[in-house]
Amino acid sequence: MRIRRILAAVFATAALAGLGLTGAATATASATVTPASVTPGECTDGGGTIDRSTPVLPTCRGGMYDGQTVD
């Protein structure tokens, strides 16, 4: 009987550890990555405006792509 309880505890611990690792992997995989540059349509669709007064490339101001270059 004692061995069964110990084995049950070991399996339960392993199962819970597996769930923790799965949750961490899912959280990492669902992280969003902002692109280096966006299109004019993406900038305006994301709630921003195109600032053409920047020296090299226009920049998206405001919205979800704030600060990204527009090409």
GROMACS .gro file of N, CA and C in nm:
model
  213
    1MET      N    1   0.081  -0.120   0.000
    1MET     CA    2   0.000   0.000   0.000
    1MET      C    3   0.085   0.126   0.000
    2ARG      N    4   0.190   0.124   0.077
    2ARG     CA    5   0.274   0.242   0.088
    2ARG      C    6   0.341   0.272  -0.046
    3ILE      N    7   0.384   0.169  -0.117
    3ILE     CA    8   0.448   0.188  -0.247
    3ILE      C    9   0.349   0.250  -0.346
    4ARG      N   10   0.223   0.208  -0.342
    4ARG     CA   11   0.122   0.266  -0.432
    4ARG      C   12   0.104   0.414  -0.406
    5ARG      N   13   0.101   0.453  -0.279
    5ARG     CA   14   0.085   0.595  -0.246
    5ARG      C   15   0.205   0.675  -0.294
    6ILE      N   16   0.323   0.620  -0.277
    6ILE     CA   17   0.445   0.690  -0.321
    6ILE      C   18   0.444   0.704  -0.473
    7LEU      N   19   0.412   0.595  -0.543
    7LEU     CA   20   0.406   0.602  -0.689
    7LEU      C   21   0.300   0.700  -0.737
    8ALA      N   22   0.186   0.701  -0.671
    8ALA     CA   23   0.080   0.795  -0.709
    8ALA      C   24   0.127   0.938  -0.690
    9ALA      N   25   0.200   0.964  -0.581
    9ALA     CA   26   0.252   1.099  -0.557
    9ALA      C   27   0.356   1.137  -0.662
   10VAL      N   28   0.440   1.042  -0.700
   10VAL     CA   29   0.542   1.068  -0.803
   10VAL      C   30   0.475   1.099  -0.937
   11PHE      N   31   0.376   1.020  -0.975
   11PHE     CA   32   0.307   1.044  -1.102
   11PHE      C   33   0.231   1.176  -1.100
   12ALA      N   34   0.169   1.208  -0.989
   12ALA     CA   35   0.096   1.334  -0.979
   12ALA      C   36   0.192   1.453  -0.991
   13THR      N   37   0.306   1.443  -0.926
   13THR     CA   38   0.406   1.550  -0.933
   13THR      C   39   0.457   1.565  -1.076
   14ALA      N   40   0.484   1.454  -1.142
   14ALA     CA   41   0.532   1.459  -1.281
   14ALA      C   42   0.426   1.519  -1.373
   15ALA      N   43   0.301   1.484  -1.350
   15ALA     CA   44   0.194   1.538  -1.433
   15ALA      C   45   0.180   1.688  -1.415
   16LEU      N   46   0.187   1.734  -1.291
   16LEU     CA   47   0.177   1.878  -1.266
   16LEU      C   48   0.298   1.952  -1.322
   17ALA      N   49   0.415   1.893  -1.314
   17ALA     CA   50   0.535   1.957  -1.372
   17ALA      C   51   0.521   1.965  -1.523
   18GLY      N   52   0.465   1.863  -1.585
   18GLY     CA   53   0.443   1.864  -1.729
   18GLY      C   54   0.346   1.973  -1.771
   19LEU      N   55   0.243   1.995  -1.692
   19LEU     CA   56   0.148   2.102  -1.722
   19LEU      C   57   0.214   2.238  -1.710
   20GLY      N   58   0.302   2.254  -1.614
   20GLY     CA   59   0.373   2.381  -1.598
   20GLY      C   60   0.463   2.410  -1.716
   21LEU      N   61   0.531   2.309  -1.766
   21LEU     CA   62   0.618   2.328  -1.882
   21LEU      C   63   0.537   2.357  -2.007
   22THR      N   64   0.423   2.293  -2.021
   22THR     CA   65   0.338   2.317  -2.137
   22THR      C   66   0.284   2.459  -2.133
   23GLY      N   67   0.245   2.506  -2.018
   23GLY     CA   68   0.196   2.644  -2.007
   23GLY      C   69   0.303   2.746  -2.039
   24ALA      N   70   0.425   2.721  -1.997
   24ALA     CA   71   0.535   2.813  -2.025
   24ALA      C   72   0.565   2.816  -2.174
   25ALA      N   73   0.561   2.701  -2.239
   25ALA     CA   74   0.588   2.695  -2.382
   25ALA      C   75   0.478   2.767  -2.460
   26THR      N   76   0.354   2.755  -2.417
   26THR     CA   77   0.244   2.821  -2.484
   26THR      C   78   0.254   2.972  -2.468
   27ALA      N   79   0.290   3.017  -2.350
   27ALA     CA   80   0.304   3.161  -2.328
   27ALA      C   81   0.417   3.218  -2.413
   28THR      N   82   0.524   3.144  -2.428
   28THR     CA   83   0.636   3.192  -2.510
   28THR      C   84   0.596   3.193  -2.657
   29ALA      N   85   0.526   3.093  -2.702
   29ALA     CA   86   0.489   3.084  -2.842
   29ALA      C   87   0.387   3.190  -2.880
   30SER      N   88   0.306   3.237  -2.788
   30SER     CA   89   0.203   3.333  -2.822
   30SER      C   90   0.250   3.478  -2.808
   31ALA      N   91   0.375   3.501  -2.774
   31ALA     CA   92   0.426   3.637  -2.764
   31ALA      C   93   0.428   3.699  -2.902
   32THR      N   94   0.386   3.825  -2.911
   32THR     CA   95   0.382   3.892  -3.040
   32THR      C   96   0.514   3.961  -3.069
   33VAL      N   97   0.552   3.962  -3.194
   33VAL     CA   98   0.675   4.027  -3.238
   33VAL      C   99   0.636   4.141  -3.330
   34THR      N  100   0.684   4.261  -3.302
   34THR     CA  101   0.655   4.373  -3.389
   34THR      C  102   0.753   4.374  -3.506
   35PRO      N  103   0.705   4.400  -3.626
   35PRO     CA  104   0.793   4.400  -3.742
   35PRO      C  105   0.886   4.521  -3.742
   36ALA      N  106   0.996   4.511  -3.817
   36ALA     CA  107   1.090   4.622  -3.826
   36ALA      C  108   1.030   4.739  -3.903
   37SER      N  109   0.947   4.710  -4.001
   37SER     CA  110   0.878   4.815  -4.075
   37SER      C  111   0.739   4.768  -4.111
   38VAL      N  112   0.652   4.863  -4.135
   38VAL     CA  113   0.513   4.831  -4.168
   38VAL      C  114   0.473   4.903  -4.295
   39THR      N  115   0.365   4.859  -4.355
   39THR     CA  116   0.312   4.927  -4.473
   39THR      C  117   0.225   5.044  -4.427
   40PRO      N  118   0.200   5.139  -4.516
   40PRO     CA  119   0.112   5.250  -4.477
   40PRO      C  120  -0.026   5.203  -4.431
   41GLY      N  121  -0.079   5.099  -4.495
   41GLY     CA  122  -0.210   5.047  -4.456
   41GLY      C  123  -0.208   4.985  -4.317
   42GLU      N  124  -0.101   4.912  -4.286
   42GLU     CA  125  -0.090   4.853  -4.153
   42GLU      C  126  -0.082   4.961  -4.045
   43CYS      N  127  -0.009   5.068  -4.075
   43CYS     CA  128   0.003   5.177  -3.978
   43CYS      C  129  -0.133   5.240  -3.949
   44THR      N  130  -0.206   5.274  -4.053
   44THR     CA  131  -0.335   5.340  -4.031
   44THR      C  132  -0.439   5.243  -3.976
   45ASP      N  133  -0.435   5.116  -4.019
   45ASP     CA  134  -0.528   5.017  -3.965
   45ASP      C  135  -0.501   4.991  -3.817
   46GLY      N  136  -0.376   5.006  -3.774
   46GLY     CA  137  -0.341   4.986  -3.634
   46GLY      C  138  -0.369   5.108  -3.548
   47GLY      N  139  -0.426   5.213  -3.606
   47GLY     CA  140  -0.464   5.330  -3.529
   47GLY      C  141  -0.361   5.441  -3.531
   48GLY      N  142  -0.260   5.431  -3.616
   48GLY     CA  143  -0.155   5.533  -3.621
   48GLY      C  144  -0.170   5.625  -3.740
   49THR      N  145  -0.083   5.725  -3.745
   49THR     CA  146  -0.074   5.816  -3.858
   49THR      C  147   0.069   5.814  -3.910
   50ILE      N  148   0.087   5.846  -4.036
   50ILE     CA  149   0.220   5.843  -4.097
   50ILE      C  150   0.284   5.980  -4.084
   51ASP      N  151   0.400   5.984  -4.020
   51ASP     CA  152   0.476   6.107  -4.002
   51ASP      C  153   0.585   6.110  -4.108
   52ARG      N  154   0.569   6.197  -4.209
   52ARG     CA  155   0.665   6.204  -4.319
   52ARG      C  156   0.774   6.308  -4.295
   53SER      N  157   0.777   6.369  -4.176
   53SER     CA  158   0.879   6.471  -4.148
   53SER      C  159   1.010   6.412  -4.096
   54THR      N  160   1.019   6.281  -4.084
   54THR     CA  161   1.143   6.219  -4.038
   54THR      C  162   1.244   6.217  -4.152
   55PRO      N  163   1.373   6.222  -4.121
   55PRO     CA  164   1.476   6.241  -4.223
   55PRO      C  165   1.486   6.130  -4.329
   56VAL      N  166   1.491   6.004  -4.289
   56VAL     CA  167   1.518   5.898  -4.385
   56VAL      C  168   1.390   5.833  -4.437
   57LEU      N  169   1.315   5.771  -4.348
   57LEU     CA  170   1.191   5.703  -4.385
   57LEU      C  171   1.076   5.757  -4.303
   58PRO      N  172   0.956   5.754  -4.359
   58PRO     CA  173   0.839   5.794  -4.278
   58PRO      C  174   0.824   5.700  -4.159
   59THR      N  175   0.765   5.753  -4.052
   59THR     CA  176   0.748   5.677  -3.928
   59THR      C  177   0.601   5.674  -3.891
   60CYS      N  178   0.558   5.560  -3.837
   60CYS     CA  179   0.421   5.547  -3.789
   60CYS      C  180   0.416   5.606  -3.648
   61ARG      N  181   0.323   5.699  -3.625
   61ARG     CA  182   0.308   5.762  -3.494
   61ARG      C  183   0.173   5.724  -3.435
   62GLY      N  184   0.178   5.671  -3.313
   62GLY     CA  185   0.055   5.631  -3.244
   62GLY      C  186   0.011   5.492  -3.287
   63GLY      N  187  -0.088   5.441  -3.221
   63GLY     CA  188  -0.142   5.310  -3.253
   63GLY      C  189  -0.050   5.196  -3.211
   64MET      N  190  -0.074   5.080  -3.265
   64MET     CA  191   0.000   4.961  -3.223
   64MET      C  192   0.139   4.952  -3.286
   65TYR      N  193   0.168   5.030  -3.392
   65TYR     CA  194   0.299   5.026  -3.456
   65TYR      C  195   0.377   5.155  -3.433
   66ASP      N  196   0.353   5.220  -3.322
   66ASP     CA  197   0.417   5.347  -3.291
   66ASP      C  198   0.570   5.335  -3.296
   67GLY      N  199   0.632   5.422  -3.375
   67GLY     CA  200   0.778   5.425  -3.385
   67GLY      C  201   0.835   5.338  -3.494
   68GLN      N  202   0.754   5.256  -3.560
   68GLN     CA  203   0.803   5.169  -3.667
   68GLN      C  204   0.817   5.250  -3.796
   69THR      N  205   0.917   5.214  -3.878
   69THR     CA  206   0.933   5.281  -4.007
   69THR      C  207   0.825   5.232  -4.103
   70VAL      N  208   0.787   5.319  -4.194
   70VAL     CA  209   0.684   5.287  -4.293
   70VAL      C  210   0.751   5.279  -4.429
   71ASP      N  211   0.734   5.169  -4.497
   71ASP     CA  212   0.792   5.157  -4.632
   71ASP      C  213   0.693   5.107  -4.732
   0.00000   0.00000   0.00000
